[in-house]
PDB file of C-alpha atoms in Angstrom:
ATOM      1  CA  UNK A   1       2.531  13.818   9.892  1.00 53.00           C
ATOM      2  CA  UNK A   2       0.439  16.286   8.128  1.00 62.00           C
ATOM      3  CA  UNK A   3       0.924  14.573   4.875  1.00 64.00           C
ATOM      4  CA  UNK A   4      -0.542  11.498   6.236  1.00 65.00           C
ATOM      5  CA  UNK A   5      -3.986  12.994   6.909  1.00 73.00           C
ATOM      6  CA  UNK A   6      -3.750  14.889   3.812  1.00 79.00           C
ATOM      7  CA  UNK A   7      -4.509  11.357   2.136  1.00 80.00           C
ATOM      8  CA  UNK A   8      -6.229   9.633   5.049  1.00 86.00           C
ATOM      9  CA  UNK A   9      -9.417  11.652   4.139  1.00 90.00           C
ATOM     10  CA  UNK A  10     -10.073  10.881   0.424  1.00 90.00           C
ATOM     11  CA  UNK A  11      -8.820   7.090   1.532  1.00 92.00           C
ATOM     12  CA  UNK A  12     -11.546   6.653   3.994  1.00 92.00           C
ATOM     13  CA  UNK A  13     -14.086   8.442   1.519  1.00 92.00           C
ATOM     14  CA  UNK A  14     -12.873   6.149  -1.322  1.00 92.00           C
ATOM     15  CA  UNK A  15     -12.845   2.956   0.757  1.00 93.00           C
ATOM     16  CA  UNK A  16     -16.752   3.903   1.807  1.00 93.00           C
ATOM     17  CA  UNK A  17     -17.637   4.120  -1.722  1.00 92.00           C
ATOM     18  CA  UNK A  18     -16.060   1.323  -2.738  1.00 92.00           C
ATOM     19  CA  UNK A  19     -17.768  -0.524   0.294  1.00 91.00           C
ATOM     20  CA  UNK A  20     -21.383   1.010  -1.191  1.00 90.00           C
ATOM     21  CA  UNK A  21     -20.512  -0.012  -4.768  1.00 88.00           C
ATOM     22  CA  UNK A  22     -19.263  -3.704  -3.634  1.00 86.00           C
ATOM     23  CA  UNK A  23     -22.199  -4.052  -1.246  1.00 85.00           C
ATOM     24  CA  UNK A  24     -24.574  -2.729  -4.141  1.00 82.00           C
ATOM     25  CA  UNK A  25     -23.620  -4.594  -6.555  1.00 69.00           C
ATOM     26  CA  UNK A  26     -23.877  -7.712  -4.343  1.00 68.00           C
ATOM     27  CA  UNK A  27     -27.234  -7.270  -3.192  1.00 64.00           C
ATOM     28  CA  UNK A  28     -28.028  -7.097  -7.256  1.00 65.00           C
ATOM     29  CA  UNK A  29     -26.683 -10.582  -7.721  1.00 54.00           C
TER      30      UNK A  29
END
């Protein structure tokens, strides 16, 4: 299952981001 780490890393990266951005823009209002 080499494939599925191949896209577990820039998942996990994205999801973080998207976590920052959502939590971000949420503390803005």
């Amino acid at each position: 299952m080499h494939a599925g780490s191949d896209w577990h890393g820039p998942l996990r990266c994205a999801v973080r981001l998207w976590r920052t951005f959502a939590t971000g823009a949420d503390a803005q209002g």
